[in-house]
PDB file of C-alpha atoms in Angstrom:
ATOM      1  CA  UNK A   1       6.621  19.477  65.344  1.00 48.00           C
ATOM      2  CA  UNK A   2       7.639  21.382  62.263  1.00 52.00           C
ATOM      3  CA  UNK A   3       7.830  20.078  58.991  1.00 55.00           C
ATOM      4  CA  UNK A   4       9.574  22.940  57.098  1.00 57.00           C
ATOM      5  CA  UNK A   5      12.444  20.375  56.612  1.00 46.00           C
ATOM      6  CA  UNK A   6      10.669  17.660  55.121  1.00 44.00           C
ATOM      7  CA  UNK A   7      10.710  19.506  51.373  1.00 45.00           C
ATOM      8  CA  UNK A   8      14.590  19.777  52.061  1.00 44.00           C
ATOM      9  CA  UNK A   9      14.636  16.024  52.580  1.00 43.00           C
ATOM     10  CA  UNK A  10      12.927  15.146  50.067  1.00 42.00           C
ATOM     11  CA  UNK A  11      14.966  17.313  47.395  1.00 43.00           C
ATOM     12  CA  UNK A  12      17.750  15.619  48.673  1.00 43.00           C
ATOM     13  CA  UNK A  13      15.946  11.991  48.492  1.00 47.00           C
ATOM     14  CA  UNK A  14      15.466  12.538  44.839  1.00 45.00           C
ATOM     15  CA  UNK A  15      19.139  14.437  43.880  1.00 44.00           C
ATOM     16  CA  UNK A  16      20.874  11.770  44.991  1.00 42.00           C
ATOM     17  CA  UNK A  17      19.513   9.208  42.580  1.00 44.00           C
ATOM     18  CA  UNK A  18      19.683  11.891  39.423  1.00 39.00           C
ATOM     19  CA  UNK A  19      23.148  12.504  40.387  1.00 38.00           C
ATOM     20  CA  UNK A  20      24.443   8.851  40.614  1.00 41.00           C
ATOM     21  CA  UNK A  21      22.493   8.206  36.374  1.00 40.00           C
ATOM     22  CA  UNK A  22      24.442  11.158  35.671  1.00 42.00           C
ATOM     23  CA  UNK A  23      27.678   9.324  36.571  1.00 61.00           C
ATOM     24  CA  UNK A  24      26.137   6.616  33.647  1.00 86.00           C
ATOM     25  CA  UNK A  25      26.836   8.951  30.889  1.00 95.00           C
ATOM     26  CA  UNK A  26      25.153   9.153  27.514  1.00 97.00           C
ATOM     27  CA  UNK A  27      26.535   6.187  24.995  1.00 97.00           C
ATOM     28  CA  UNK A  28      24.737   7.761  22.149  1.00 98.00           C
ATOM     29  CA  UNK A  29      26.626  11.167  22.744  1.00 98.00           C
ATOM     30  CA  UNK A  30      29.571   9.281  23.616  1.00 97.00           C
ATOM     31  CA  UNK A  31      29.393   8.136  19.888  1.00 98.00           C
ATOM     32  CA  UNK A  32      29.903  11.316  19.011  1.00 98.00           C
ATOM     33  CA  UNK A  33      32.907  12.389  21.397  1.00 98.00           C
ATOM     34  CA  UNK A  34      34.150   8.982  19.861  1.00 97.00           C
ATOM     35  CA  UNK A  35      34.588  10.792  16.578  1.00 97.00           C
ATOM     36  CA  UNK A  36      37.885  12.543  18.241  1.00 96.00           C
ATOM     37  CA  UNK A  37      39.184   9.021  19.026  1.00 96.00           C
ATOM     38  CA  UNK A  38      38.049   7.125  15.332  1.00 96.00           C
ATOM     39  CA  UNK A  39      40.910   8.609  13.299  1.00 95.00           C
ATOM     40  CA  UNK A  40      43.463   6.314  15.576  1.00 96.00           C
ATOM     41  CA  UNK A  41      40.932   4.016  17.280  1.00 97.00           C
ATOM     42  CA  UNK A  42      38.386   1.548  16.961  1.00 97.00           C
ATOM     43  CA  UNK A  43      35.848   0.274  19.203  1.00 97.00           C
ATOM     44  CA  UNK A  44      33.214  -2.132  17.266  1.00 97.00           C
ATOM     45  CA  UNK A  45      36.278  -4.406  16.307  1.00 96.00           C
ATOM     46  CA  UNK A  46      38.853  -6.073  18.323  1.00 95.00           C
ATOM     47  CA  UNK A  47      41.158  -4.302  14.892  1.00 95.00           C
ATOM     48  CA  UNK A  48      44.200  -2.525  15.574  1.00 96.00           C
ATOM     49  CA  UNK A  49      44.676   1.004  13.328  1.00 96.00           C
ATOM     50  CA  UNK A  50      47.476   3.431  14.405  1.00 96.00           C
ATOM     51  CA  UNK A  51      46.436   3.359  17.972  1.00 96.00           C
ATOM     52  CA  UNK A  52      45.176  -0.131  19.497  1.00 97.00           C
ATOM     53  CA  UNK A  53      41.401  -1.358  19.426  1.00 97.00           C
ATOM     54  CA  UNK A  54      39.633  -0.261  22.198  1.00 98.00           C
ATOM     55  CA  UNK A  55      37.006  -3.309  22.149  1.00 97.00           C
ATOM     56  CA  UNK A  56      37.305  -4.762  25.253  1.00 97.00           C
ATOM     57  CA  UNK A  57      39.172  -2.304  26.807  1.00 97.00           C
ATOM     58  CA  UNK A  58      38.069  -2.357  30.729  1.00 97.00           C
ATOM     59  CA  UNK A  59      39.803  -4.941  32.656  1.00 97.00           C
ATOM     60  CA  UNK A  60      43.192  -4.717  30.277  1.00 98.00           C
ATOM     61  CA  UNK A  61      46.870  -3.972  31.574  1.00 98.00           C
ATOM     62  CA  UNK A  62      47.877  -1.406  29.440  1.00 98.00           C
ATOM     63  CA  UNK A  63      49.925  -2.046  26.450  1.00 98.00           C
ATOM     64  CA  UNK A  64      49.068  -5.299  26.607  1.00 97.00           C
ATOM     65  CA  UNK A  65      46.618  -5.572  22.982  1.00 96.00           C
ATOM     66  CA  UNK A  66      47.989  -8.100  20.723  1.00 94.00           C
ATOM     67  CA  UNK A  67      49.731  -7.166  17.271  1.00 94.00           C
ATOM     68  CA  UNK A  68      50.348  -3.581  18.818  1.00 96.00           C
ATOM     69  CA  UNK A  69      53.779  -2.145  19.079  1.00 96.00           C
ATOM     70  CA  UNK A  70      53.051   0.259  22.396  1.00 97.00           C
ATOM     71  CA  UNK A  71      55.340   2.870  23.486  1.00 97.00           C
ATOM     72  CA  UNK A  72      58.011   1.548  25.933  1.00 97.00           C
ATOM     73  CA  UNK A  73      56.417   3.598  28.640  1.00 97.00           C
ATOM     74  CA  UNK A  74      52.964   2.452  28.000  1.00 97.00           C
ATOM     75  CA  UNK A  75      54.227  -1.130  28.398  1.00 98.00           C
ATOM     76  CA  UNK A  76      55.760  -0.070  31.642  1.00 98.00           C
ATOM     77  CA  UNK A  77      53.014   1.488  33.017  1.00 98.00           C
ATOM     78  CA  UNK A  78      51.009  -2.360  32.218  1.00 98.00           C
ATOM     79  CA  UNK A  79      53.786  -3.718  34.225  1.00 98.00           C
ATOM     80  CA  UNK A  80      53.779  -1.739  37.000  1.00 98.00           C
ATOM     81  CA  UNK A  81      49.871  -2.136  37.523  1.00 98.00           C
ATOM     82  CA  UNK A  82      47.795  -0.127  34.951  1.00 98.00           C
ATOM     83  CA  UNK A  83      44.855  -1.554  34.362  1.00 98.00           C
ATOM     84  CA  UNK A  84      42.167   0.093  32.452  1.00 98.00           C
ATOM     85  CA  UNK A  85      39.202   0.902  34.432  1.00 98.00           C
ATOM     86  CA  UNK A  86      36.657   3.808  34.246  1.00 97.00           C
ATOM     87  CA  UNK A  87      38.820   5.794  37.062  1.00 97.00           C
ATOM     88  CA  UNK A  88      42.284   5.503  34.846  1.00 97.00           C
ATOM     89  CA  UNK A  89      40.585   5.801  31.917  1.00 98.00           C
ATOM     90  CA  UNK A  90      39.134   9.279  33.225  1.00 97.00           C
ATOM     91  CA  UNK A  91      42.391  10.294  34.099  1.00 96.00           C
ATOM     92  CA  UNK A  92      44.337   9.251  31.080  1.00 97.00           C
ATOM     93  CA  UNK A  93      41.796  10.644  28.942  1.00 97.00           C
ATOM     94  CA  UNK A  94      42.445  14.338  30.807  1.00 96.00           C
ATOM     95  CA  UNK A  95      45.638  14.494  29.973  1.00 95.00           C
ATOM     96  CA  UNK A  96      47.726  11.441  28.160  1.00 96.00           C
ATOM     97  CA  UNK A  97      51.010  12.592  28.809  1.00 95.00           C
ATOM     98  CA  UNK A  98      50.374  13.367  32.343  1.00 95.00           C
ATOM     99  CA  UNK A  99      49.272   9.725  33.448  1.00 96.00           C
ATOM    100  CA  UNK A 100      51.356   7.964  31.071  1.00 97.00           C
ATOM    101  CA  UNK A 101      54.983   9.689  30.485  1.00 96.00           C
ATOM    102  CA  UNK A 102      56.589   9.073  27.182  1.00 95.00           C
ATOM    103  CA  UNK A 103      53.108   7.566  25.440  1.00 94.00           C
ATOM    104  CA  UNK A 104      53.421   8.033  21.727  1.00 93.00           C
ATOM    105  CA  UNK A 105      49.965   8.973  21.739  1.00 92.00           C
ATOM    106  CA  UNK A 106      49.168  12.416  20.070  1.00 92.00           C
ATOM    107  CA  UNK A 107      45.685  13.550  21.982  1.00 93.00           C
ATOM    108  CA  UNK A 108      45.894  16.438  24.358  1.00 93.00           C
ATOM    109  CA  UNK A 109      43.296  14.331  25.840  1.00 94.00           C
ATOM    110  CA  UNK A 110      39.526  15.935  27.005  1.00 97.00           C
ATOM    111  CA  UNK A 111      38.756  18.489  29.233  1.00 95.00           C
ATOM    112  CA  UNK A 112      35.282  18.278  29.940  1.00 97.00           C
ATOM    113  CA  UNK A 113      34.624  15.775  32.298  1.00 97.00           C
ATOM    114  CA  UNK A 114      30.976  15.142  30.621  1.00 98.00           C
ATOM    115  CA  UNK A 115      32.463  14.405  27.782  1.00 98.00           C
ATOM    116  CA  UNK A 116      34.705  11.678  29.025  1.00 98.00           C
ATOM    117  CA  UNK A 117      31.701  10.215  30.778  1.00 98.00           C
ATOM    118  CA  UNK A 118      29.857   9.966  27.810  1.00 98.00           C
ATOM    119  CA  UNK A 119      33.137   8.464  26.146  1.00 98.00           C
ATOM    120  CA  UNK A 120      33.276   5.974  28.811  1.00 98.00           C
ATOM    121  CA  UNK A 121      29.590   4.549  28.489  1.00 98.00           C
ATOM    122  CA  UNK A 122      30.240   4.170  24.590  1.00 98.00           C
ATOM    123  CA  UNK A 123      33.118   2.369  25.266  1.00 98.00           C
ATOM    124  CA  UNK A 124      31.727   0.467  27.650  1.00 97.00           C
ATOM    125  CA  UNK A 125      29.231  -0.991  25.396  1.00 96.00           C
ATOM    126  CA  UNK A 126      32.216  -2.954  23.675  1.00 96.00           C
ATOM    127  CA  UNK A 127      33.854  -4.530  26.722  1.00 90.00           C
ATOM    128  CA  UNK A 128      31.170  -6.516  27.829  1.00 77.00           C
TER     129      UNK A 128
END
């Protein structure tokens, strides 16, 4: 019997777990990729500034935050099923104007996909 495999099965074994923290993200460095959101955004508060709070954001419809006056096509895409969950918020957060056509929002959204992982687990600390 040979056991030449059983270092390859074993480096497998262990990746596997690594990769699925890695999907976690880092909420401290998320802090920081927050910094690109803070000028329109808050996440500590359930406050609105010129974009809507973002405490308590997973498990919203979109344009759905009280007191905020959303684009029209942000309120449609609430209506026809956005909800905002890690998945949409990864995509959204590539590239606003892609996901949601006509947003009023600004951001040319992220590009590095660590980044918005990291994003994600900060934001995540304020919708529980």
């Amino acid at each position: 019997m040979s056991y030449g495999f059983l270092p390859i099965c074993l480096l497998l074994a262990t990746a596997v777990p690594l990769d699925a923290l890695a999907q976690d993200g880092d909420a401290a460095a998320g802090a920081i990729v927050f910094k690109k959101c803070a000028i329109c955004h808050i996440a500590e508060t359930d406050q609105n500034k010129i974009g809507p709070s973002l405490n308590g954001l997973f498990g919203r419809t979109a344009g759905t935050h009280p007191n905020f006056a959303y684009s029209p096509a942000m309120q449609q895409a609430g209506k026809d099923g956005l909800v905002w969950s890690e998945t949409s918020l990864r995509d959204y957060l590539h590239d606003p104007k892609v996901k949601v056509k006509g947003t009023k929002m600004t951001f040319p959204g992220l590009k590095d996909d660590t980044e918005i992982t990291n994003l994600i687990a900060y934001l995540k600390q304020y919708s529980k």
